[in-house]
C-alpha cells in the first residue's frame, strides 16, 4: 500500500503526475470541506507536500498526527511551522541550490530593467514615439556601480559572480563573514551596507531577524541614487516605506519579484515609473522547476527509505 500524502497546493503538472504515480495524494486546495478532508485522512496521512508560499500551518499538522515529513517545493520555509515540526519529530526538506542561478539571473535582469528603463523603452518603441518625439530620456548605467548583497547564501553567491562580470565592487551583509567570500567586503550593519552601495540586492531568507529589516532608515541610507532589488521575500521589506520612498524619489528605483501579501500587489506600485514588477517568477523556468520537483521527490523517497533527507531544514 502506498503512503498517503497531503498536497497543499498545485505544483508543476509533471511533478504532480510523478507524485500521484508513487503515493496516494489528496489535493487540499481542491477540497470544498477541508476540515472533513483532514479528518478523513488523519490516521493514514504520513507526509505533506507544499511550496514555499503556501507552506503548512500548525493547525493543519495538528490534525494529521502521523505526519513525519514535510517536503517543500522551494527554498523558503518561513510558511512552515518549523517549531511545531521540531517539537513533533517531523522532518522538513526544501529545494535549495537548484534554483540559485535562475534567481540570480532575475536579480540581475531587474537591476538592468529598472536602471535602463527597459519596460518604458519597450512601450516608447511600441507607441511609435521614437520618430515623433525623438530619442527616449537617458537612463542609468549598471556597469561598475557598487553592489550590496543582503544574505550571502547560495543565491547571493551566484549573484555575486554575475555582478563581477559587470565589474561591480561587492559588499555583503550576513549573520557572519563567510570564509568563501574573501573577495567581497563584509559589512555587519544593513543600514551601513545600504549607505555604501548603489544597488542593494535582497537575497536573505525570511526569518524573525530579517522580516521587516528593509525599513525607512535603510531606504534613506540607500539614498536618491540607489536601487533596491528584491528576489527573496516581500516580508523583508516595509512596503509602505518603500512605496513612499519611490513616490518621493528618495531612492532611484526598485526591481521587485516578491511582495508581502502575494499574489496581491499594492496598487500604489502600478502608477510608479521607477519600479519594475514581476509575479514572483525568479525561479520560473522549466529547467529549474523540474529540478526543484526532482529534489522534492528525492527528499520524500529518502525519508520513506529510512535515509536522511538530501536537503534537510529540520
mmCIF file of C-alpha atoms in Angstrom:
data_model
loop_
_atom_site.group_PDB
_atom_site.id
_atom_site.type_symbol
_atom_site.label_atom_id
_atom_site.label_comp_id
_atom_site.label_asym_id
_atom_site.label_seq_id
_atom_site.Cartn_x
_atom_site.Cartn_y
_atom_site.Cartn_z
ATOM 1 C CA UNK A 1 0.000 0.000 0.000
ATOM 2 C CA UNK A 2 1.406 3.428 -0.988
ATOM 3 C CA UNK A 3 1.945 6.135 1.589
ATOM 4 C CA UNK A 4 -0.757 8.769 1.937
ATOM 5 C CA UNK A 5 0.263 12.396 1.410
ATOM 6 C CA UNK A 6 -1.478 15.749 1.572
ATOM 7 C CA UNK A 7 -0.647 18.124 -1.301
ATOM 8 C CA UNK A 8 -1.332 21.665 -0.116
ATOM 9 C CA UNK A 9 -1.390 23.487 -3.470
ATOM 10 C CA UNK A 10 -0.802 22.994 -7.198
ATOM 11 C CA UNK A 11 2.687 22.202 -8.468
ATOM 12 C CA UNK A 12 4.221 21.596 -11.884
ATOM 13 C CA UNK A 13 1.967 19.033 -13.665
ATOM 14 C CA UNK A 14 4.824 16.644 -14.382
ATOM 15 C CA UNK A 15 5.822 16.708 -10.710
ATOM 16 C CA UNK A 16 2.262 16.061 -9.549
ATOM 17 C CA UNK A 17 1.966 13.217 -12.056
ATOM 18 C CA UNK A 18 5.072 11.529 -10.652
ATOM 19 C CA UNK A 19 3.886 12.181 -7.118
ATOM 20 C CA UNK A 20 0.495 10.585 -7.769
ATOM 21 C CA UNK A 21 2.015 7.589 -9.515
ATOM 22 C CA UNK A 22 4.064 6.830 -6.401
ATOM 23 C CA UNK A 23 1.840 7.856 -3.493
ATOM 24 C CA UNK A 24 -1.814 8.251 -2.561
ATOM 25 C CA UNK A 25 -2.226 12.006 -2.846
ATOM 26 C CA UNK A 26 -5.052 14.190 -1.534
ATOM 27 C CA UNK A 27 -5.344 17.691 -3.009
ATOM 28 C CA UNK A 28 -6.016 20.035 -0.108
ATOM 29 C CA UNK A 29 -6.721 23.164 -2.164
ATOM 30 C CA UNK A 30 -9.339 21.337 -4.243
ATOM 31 C CA UNK A 31 -11.411 20.256 -1.255
ATOM 32 C CA UNK A 32 -14.705 22.046 -0.575
ATOM 33 C CA UNK A 33 -14.621 20.884 3.044
ATOM 34 C CA UNK A 34 -11.011 20.991 4.116
ATOM 35 C CA UNK A 35 -11.686 20.054 7.744
ATOM 36 C CA UNK A 36 -13.589 16.986 6.608
ATOM 37 C CA UNK A 37 -10.731 16.019 4.294
ATOM 38 C CA UNK A 38 -8.207 16.291 7.112
ATOM 39 C CA UNK A 39 -10.405 14.229 9.408
ATOM 40 C CA UNK A 40 -10.842 11.528 6.778
ATOM 41 C CA UNK A 41 -7.076 11.051 6.245
ATOM 42 C CA UNK A 42 -5.892 11.800 9.791
ATOM 43 C CA UNK A 43 -4.889 8.234 10.608
ATOM 44 C CA UNK A 44 -3.304 7.468 7.226
ATOM 45 C CA UNK A 45 -1.523 10.655 6.174
ATOM 46 C CA UNK A 46 2.217 10.420 6.813
ATOM 47 C CA UNK A 47 3.544 13.355 4.793
ATOM 48 C CA UNK A 48 2.782 16.824 3.470
ATOM 49 C CA UNK A 49 3.958 18.281 0.149
ATOM 50 C CA UNK A 50 3.783 22.031 -0.305
ATOM 51 C CA UNK A 51 5.529 25.004 -1.841
ATOM 52 C CA UNK A 52 7.374 27.866 -0.220
ATOM 53 C CA UNK A 53 4.478 30.291 -0.485
ATOM 54 C CA UNK A 54 1.760 28.071 0.980
ATOM 55 C CA UNK A 55 3.877 26.171 3.495
ATOM 56 C CA UNK A 56 1.832 24.284 6.080
ATOM 57 C CA UNK A 57 0.399 25.601 9.310
ATOM 58 C CA UNK A 58 0.432 24.190 12.804
ATOM 59 C CA UNK A 59 -3.376 23.990 12.609
ATOM 60 C CA UNK A 60 -3.171 21.544 9.699
ATOM 61 C CA UNK A 61 -0.332 19.498 11.160
ATOM 62 C CA UNK A 62 -2.156 19.110 14.480
ATOM 63 C CA UNK A 63 -4.989 17.394 12.622
ATOM 64 C CA UNK A 64 -2.559 14.964 10.973
ATOM 65 C CA UNK A 65 -0.798 13.325 13.949
ATOM 66 C CA UNK A 66 1.047 10.702 11.888
ATOM 67 C CA UNK A 67 2.794 13.121 9.520
ATOM 68 C CA UNK A 68 6.565 12.714 9.773
ATOM 69 C CA UNK A 69 7.783 14.646 6.736
ATOM 70 C CA UNK A 70 7.061 17.982 5.074
ATOM 71 C CA UNK A 71 8.678 18.207 1.642
ATOM 72 C CA UNK A 72 8.799 21.759 0.296
ATOM 73 C CA UNK A 73 8.943 22.645 -3.392
ATOM 74 C CA UNK A 74 11.043 25.787 -2.943
ATOM 75 C CA UNK A 75 13.763 27.270 -0.761
ATOM 76 C CA UNK A 76 11.698 29.369 1.625
ATOM 77 C CA UNK A 77 10.306 27.572 4.654
ATOM 78 C CA UNK A 78 9.004 30.623 6.524
ATOM 79 C CA UNK A 79 5.424 29.478 5.881
ATOM 80 C CA UNK A 80 6.103 26.105 7.545
ATOM 81 C CA UNK A 81 5.715 25.949 11.328
ATOM 82 C CA UNK A 82 9.260 24.767 11.971
ATOM 83 C CA UNK A 83 8.948 24.919 15.740
ATOM 84 C CA UNK A 84 5.995 22.551 15.679
ATOM 85 C CA UNK A 85 7.877 20.237 13.317
ATOM 86 C CA UNK A 86 10.938 20.157 15.577
ATOM 87 C CA UNK A 87 8.830 19.502 18.672
ATOM 88 C CA UNK A 88 6.955 16.660 16.998
ATOM 89 C CA UNK A 89 9.732 14.884 15.140
ATOM 90 C CA UNK A 90 8.642 15.984 11.677
ATOM 91 C CA UNK A 91 11.427 16.218 9.103
ATOM 92 C CA UNK A 92 11.373 19.197 6.746
ATOM 93 C CA UNK A 93 13.189 19.311 3.416
ATOM 94 C CA UNK A 94 13.381 22.061 0.800
ATOM 95 C CA UNK A 95 14.963 22.542 -2.628
ATOM 96 C CA UNK A 96 17.950 24.911 -2.308
ATOM 97 C CA UNK A 97 20.766 25.497 -4.801
ATOM 98 C CA UNK A 98 18.937 24.141 -7.869
ATOM 99 C CA UNK A 99 17.171 27.495 -8.308
ATOM 100 C CA UNK A 100 20.043 29.779 -7.341
ATOM 101 C CA UNK A 101 21.203 30.539 -10.888
ATOM 102 C CA UNK A 102 17.755 31.471 -12.184
ATOM 103 C CA UNK A 103 17.002 33.667 -9.175
ATOM 104 C CA UNK A 104 20.374 35.387 -9.557
ATOM 105 C CA UNK A 105 19.619 35.916 -13.251
ATOM 106 C CA UNK A 106 16.313 37.562 -12.341
ATOM 107 C CA UNK A 107 18.012 39.844 -9.817
ATOM 108 C CA UNK A 108 20.435 40.985 -12.498
ATOM 109 C CA UNK A 109 17.627 41.365 -15.034
ATOM 110 C CA UNK A 110 15.620 43.530 -12.630
ATOM 111 C CA UNK A 111 18.628 45.740 -11.937
ATOM 112 C CA UNK A 112 19.145 46.254 -15.662
ATOM 113 C CA UNK A 113 15.443 46.707 -16.364
ATOM 114 C CA UNK A 114 14.865 49.425 -13.792
ATOM 115 C CA UNK A 115 18.170 51.218 -14.417
ATOM 116 C CA UNK A 116 17.985 51.151 -18.211
ATOM 117 C CA UNK A 117 14.189 51.648 -18.206
ATOM 118 C CA UNK A 118 13.598 48.605 -20.418
ATOM 119 C CA UNK A 119 9.840 48.484 -19.821
ATOM 120 C CA UNK A 120 9.465 52.197 -20.586
ATOM 121 C CA UNK A 121 11.669 51.835 -23.666
ATOM 122 C CA UNK A 122 9.579 48.931 -24.974
ATOM 123 C CA UNK A 123 6.397 50.978 -24.520
ATOM 124 C CA UNK A 124 8.059 54.021 -26.102
ATOM 125 C CA UNK A 125 9.010 51.994 -29.188
ATOM 126 C CA UNK A 126 5.637 50.238 -29.496
ATOM 127 C CA UNK A 127 3.739 53.513 -29.197
ATOM 128 C CA UNK A 128 5.652 54.939 -32.180
ATOM 129 C CA UNK A 129 7.134 57.766 -30.122
ATOM 130 C CA UNK A 130 10.675 57.425 -31.477
ATOM 131 C CA UNK A 131 10.066 59.017 -34.913
ATOM 132 C CA UNK A 132 7.714 61.623 -33.419
ATOM 133 C CA UNK A 133 9.375 62.607 -30.141
ATOM 134 C CA UNK A 134 12.945 61.532 -30.810
ATOM 135 C CA UNK A 135 15.179 59.536 -28.517
ATOM 136 C CA UNK A 136 13.793 58.477 -25.142
ATOM 137 C CA UNK A 137 15.228 60.084 -21.981
ATOM 138 C CA UNK A 138 18.663 58.975 -20.815
ATOM 139 C CA UNK A 139 18.926 56.150 -18.286
ATOM 140 C CA UNK A 140 21.417 54.948 -15.652
ATOM 141 C CA UNK A 141 24.463 52.715 -16.206
ATOM 142 C CA UNK A 142 24.856 49.491 -14.201
ATOM 143 C CA UNK A 143 28.448 48.656 -15.144
ATOM 144 C CA UNK A 144 30.968 49.488 -12.435
ATOM 145 C CA UNK A 145 28.435 50.614 -9.822
ATOM 146 C CA UNK A 146 28.702 49.474 -6.192
ATOM 147 C CA UNK A 147 26.650 46.405 -5.254
ATOM 148 C CA UNK A 148 25.489 45.275 -1.841
ATOM 149 C CA UNK A 149 24.079 41.798 -1.204
ATOM 150 C CA UNK A 150 21.887 41.222 1.840
ATOM 151 C CA UNK A 151 22.209 37.485 2.509
ATOM 152 C CA UNK A 152 25.258 35.680 1.131
ATOM 153 C CA UNK A 153 23.751 32.215 0.770
ATOM 154 C CA UNK A 154 23.731 30.163 -2.422
ATOM 155 C CA UNK A 155 21.645 32.757 -4.285
ATOM 156 C CA UNK A 156 23.804 35.609 -3.030
ATOM 157 C CA UNK A 157 26.964 33.830 -4.143
ATOM 158 C CA UNK A 158 25.500 33.092 -7.592
ATOM 159 C CA UNK A 159 24.508 36.740 -7.895
ATOM 160 C CA UNK A 160 27.984 37.901 -6.869
ATOM 161 C CA UNK A 161 29.511 36.004 -9.800
ATOM 162 C CA UNK A 162 27.218 37.869 -12.180
ATOM 163 C CA UNK A 163 27.974 41.206 -10.557
ATOM 164 C CA UNK A 164 31.681 40.540 -11.011
ATOM 165 C CA UNK A 165 31.010 40.371 -14.741
ATOM 166 C CA UNK A 166 29.688 43.910 -14.517
ATOM 167 C CA UNK A 167 32.879 44.974 -12.708
ATOM 168 C CA UNK A 168 30.902 45.970 -9.634
ATOM 169 C CA UNK A 169 32.679 46.217 -6.253
ATOM 170 C CA UNK A 170 30.714 43.870 -3.960
ATOM 171 C CA UNK A 171 29.897 44.205 -0.278
ATOM 172 C CA UNK A 172 27.572 41.985 1.701
ATOM 173 C CA UNK A 173 25.685 41.795 4.966
ATOM 174 C CA UNK A 174 25.255 38.398 6.565
ATOM 175 C CA UNK A 175 24.890 36.929 10.042
ATOM 176 C CA UNK A 176 28.672 36.479 9.970
ATOM 177 C CA UNK A 177 31.521 36.775 7.453
ATOM 178 C CA UNK A 178 31.880 33.878 5.015
ATOM 179 C CA UNK A 179 35.258 32.237 4.546
ATOM 180 C CA UNK A 180 34.432 31.549 0.888
ATOM 181 C CA UNK A 181 33.663 35.224 0.155
ATOM 182 C CA UNK A 182 37.038 36.783 0.887
ATOM 183 C CA UNK A 183 36.953 38.790 -2.352
ATOM 184 C CA UNK A 184 33.924 40.675 -1.094
ATOM 185 C CA UNK A 185 33.655 43.173 1.754
ATOM 186 C CA UNK A 186 31.677 42.108 4.819
ATOM 187 C CA UNK A 187 29.541 44.824 6.419
ATOM 188 C CA UNK A 188 27.879 43.909 9.713
ATOM 189 C CA UNK A 189 25.176 46.588 9.592
ATOM 190 C CA UNK A 190 22.450 46.515 6.927
ATOM 191 C CA UNK A 191 21.980 50.274 7.194
ATOM 192 C CA UNK A 192 25.717 50.790 6.731
ATOM 193 C CA UNK A 193 25.711 48.465 3.720
ATOM 194 C CA UNK A 194 22.865 50.448 2.154
ATOM 195 C CA UNK A 195 24.743 53.705 2.654
ATOM 196 C CA UNK A 196 27.793 52.364 0.795
ATOM 197 C CA UNK A 197 26.175 50.953 -2.371
ATOM 198 C CA UNK A 198 24.260 51.920 -5.493
ATOM 199 C CA UNK A 199 22.309 48.644 -5.654
ATOM 200 C CA UNK A 200 21.013 46.767 -2.635
ATOM 201 C CA UNK A 201 20.126 43.193 -3.602
ATOM 202 C CA UNK A 202 17.934 41.270 -1.155
ATOM 203 C CA UNK A 203 18.641 37.523 -1.161
ATOM 204 C CA UNK A 204 18.324 36.752 2.556
ATOM 205 C CA UNK A 205 15.977 34.127 3.941
ATOM 206 C CA UNK A 206 12.842 35.241 5.770
ATOM 207 C CA UNK A 207 13.448 34.764 9.482
ATOM 208 C CA UNK A 208 12.263 36.621 12.596
ATOM 209 C CA UNK A 209 15.502 38.591 12.394
ATOM 210 C CA UNK A 210 15.149 39.625 8.745
ATOM 211 C CA UNK A 211 11.408 40.240 8.327
ATOM 212 C CA UNK A 212 10.808 43.975 8.038
ATOM 213 C CA UNK A 213 14.528 44.699 8.106
ATOM 214 C CA UNK A 214 14.446 46.828 4.926
ATOM 215 C CA UNK A 215 12.744 49.759 6.621
ATOM 216 C CA UNK A 216 12.677 53.523 6.120
ATOM 217 C CA UNK A 217 16.081 54.006 7.724
ATOM 218 C CA UNK A 218 17.710 51.502 5.379
ATOM 219 C CA UNK A 219 15.975 53.017 2.355
ATOM 220 C CA UNK A 220 17.043 56.510 3.368
ATOM 221 C CA UNK A 221 20.602 55.212 3.721
ATOM 222 C CA UNK A 222 20.390 53.803 0.183
ATOM 223 C CA UNK A 223 19.560 57.311 -0.967
ATOM 224 C CA UNK A 224 18.228 59.059 -4.086
ATOM 225 C CA UNK A 225 20.710 57.384 -6.433
ATOM 226 C CA UNK A 226 20.201 53.885 -5.016
ATOM 227 C CA UNK A 227 18.152 50.945 -6.257
ATOM 228 C CA UNK A 228 16.523 48.154 -4.256
ATOM 229 C CA UNK A 229 16.277 44.731 -5.921
ATOM 230 C CA UNK A 230 14.289 42.069 -4.032
ATOM 231 C CA UNK A 231 14.205 38.418 -5.133
ATOM 232 C CA UNK A 232 13.874 36.954 -1.638
ATOM 233 C CA UNK A 233 10.614 37.509 0.260
ATOM 234 C CA UNK A 234 8.352 40.531 0.245
ATOM 235 C CA UNK A 235 8.062 40.371 4.019
ATOM 236 C CA UNK A 236 11.681 41.514 4.398
ATOM 237 C CA UNK A 237 10.654 44.956 3.141
ATOM 238 C CA UNK A 238 8.423 47.540 4.814
ATOM 239 C CA UNK A 239 6.238 48.017 1.729
ATOM 240 C CA UNK A 240 4.557 51.293 2.793
ATOM 241 C CA UNK A 241 8.001 52.756 3.480
ATOM 242 C CA UNK A 242 9.251 51.536 0.088
ATOM 243 C CA UNK A 243 6.246 52.986 -1.733
ATOM 244 C CA UNK A 244 6.786 56.327 -0.001
ATOM 245 C CA UNK A 245 10.498 56.284 -0.895
ATOM 246 C CA UNK A 246 9.701 55.594 -4.552
ATOM 247 C CA UNK A 247 6.926 58.184 -4.747
ATOM 248 C CA UNK A 248 9.089 60.870 -3.187
ATOM 249 C CA UNK A 249 12.177 59.830 -5.213
ATOM 250 C CA UNK A 250 14.137 59.246 -2.003
ATOM 251 C CA UNK A 251 15.522 56.177 -3.786
ATOM 252 C CA UNK A 252 16.076 55.972 -7.533
ATOM 253 C CA UNK A 253 14.046 52.836 -8.144
ATOM 254 C CA UNK A 254 13.265 49.239 -7.335
ATOM 255 C CA UNK A 255 13.015 45.863 -9.035
ATOM 256 C CA UNK A 256 10.629 43.557 -7.199
ATOM 257 C CA UNK A 257 9.857 39.889 -7.761
ATOM 258 C CA UNK A 258 8.234 39.348 -4.352
ATOM 259 C CA UNK A 259 5.588 41.016 -2.196
ATOM 260 C CA UNK A 260 4.330 40.791 1.367
ATOM 261 C CA UNK A 261 0.788 39.583 0.572
ATOM 262 C CA UNK A 262 1.197 37.504 -2.555
ATOM 263 C CA UNK A 263 -0.406 37.243 -5.031
ATOM 264 C CA UNK A 264 -1.753 40.675 -4.099
ATOM 265 C CA UNK A 265 0.483 43.586 -5.086
ATOM 266 C CA UNK A 266 -0.150 47.044 -3.578
ATOM 267 C CA UNK A 267 -1.813 49.124 -6.298
ATOM 268 C CA UNK A 268 0.392 52.095 -5.434
ATOM 269 C CA UNK A 269 3.229 50.350 -7.274
ATOM 270 C CA UNK A 270 1.283 50.298 -10.558
ATOM 271 C CA UNK A 271 1.437 54.036 -11.159
ATOM 272 C CA UNK A 272 5.161 54.337 -10.489
ATOM 273 C CA UNK A 273 7.586 54.534 -13.403
ATOM 274 C CA UNK A 274 10.655 53.857 -11.232
ATOM 275 C CA UNK A 275 9.773 50.281 -10.311
ATOM 276 C CA UNK A 276 9.770 47.071 -12.363
ATOM 277 C CA UNK A 277 7.474 44.295 -11.104
ATOM 278 C CA UNK A 278 7.469 40.526 -11.574
ATOM 279 C CA UNK A 279 4.925 37.989 -10.205
ATOM 280 C CA UNK A 280 7.359 36.001 -8.011
ATOM 281 C CA UNK A 281 8.785 34.307 -11.061
ATOM 282 C CA UNK A 282 12.543 34.317 -10.435
ATOM 283 C CA UNK A 283 12.753 30.519 -10.382
ATOM 284 C CA UNK A 284 10.112 30.226 -13.089
ATOM 285 C CA UNK A 285 11.969 28.339 -15.803
ATOM 286 C CA UNK A 286 11.147 24.830 -16.959
ATOM 287 C CA UNK A 287 14.658 23.688 -16.154
ATOM 288 C CA UNK A 288 14.640 24.920 -12.575
ATOM 289 C CA UNK A 289 11.101 23.866 -11.737
ATOM 290 C CA UNK A 290 11.814 20.347 -12.984
ATOM 291 C CA UNK A 291 14.984 20.226 -10.875
ATOM 292 C CA UNK A 292 13.068 21.514 -7.842
ATOM 293 C CA UNK A 293 10.438 18.840 -8.356
ATOM 294 C CA UNK A 294 13.037 16.090 -8.593
ATOM 295 C CA UNK A 295 14.728 17.205 -5.372
ATOM 296 C CA UNK A 296 11.401 17.451 -3.584
ATOM 297 C CA UNK A 297 10.538 13.906 -4.711
ATOM 298 C CA UNK A 298 14.020 12.663 -3.780
ATOM 299 C CA UNK A 299 13.574 14.005 -0.247
ATOM 300 C CA UNK A 300 10.325 12.076 0.059
ATOM 301 C CA UNK A 301 11.926 8.908 -1.282
ATOM 302 C CA UNK A 302 14.859 9.208 1.115
ATOM 303 C CA UNK A 303 12.529 9.651 4.079
ATOM 304 C CA UNK A 304 10.402 6.625 3.276
ATOM 305 C CA UNK A 305 13.543 4.563 2.666
ATOM 306 C CA UNK A 306 14.719 5.430 6.178
ATOM 307 C CA UNK A 307 17.578 7.604 4.917
ATOM 308 C CA UNK A 308 18.495 11.225 5.773
ATOM 309 C CA UNK A 309 16.885 13.898 3.632
ATOM 310 C CA UNK A 310 19.114 15.233 0.886
ATOM 311 C CA UNK A 311 18.406 18.825 1.910
ATOM 312 C CA UNK A 312 17.076 18.828 5.445
ATOM 313 C CA UNK A 313 15.936 22.005 7.174
ATOM 314 C CA UNK A 314 14.664 20.197 10.280
#
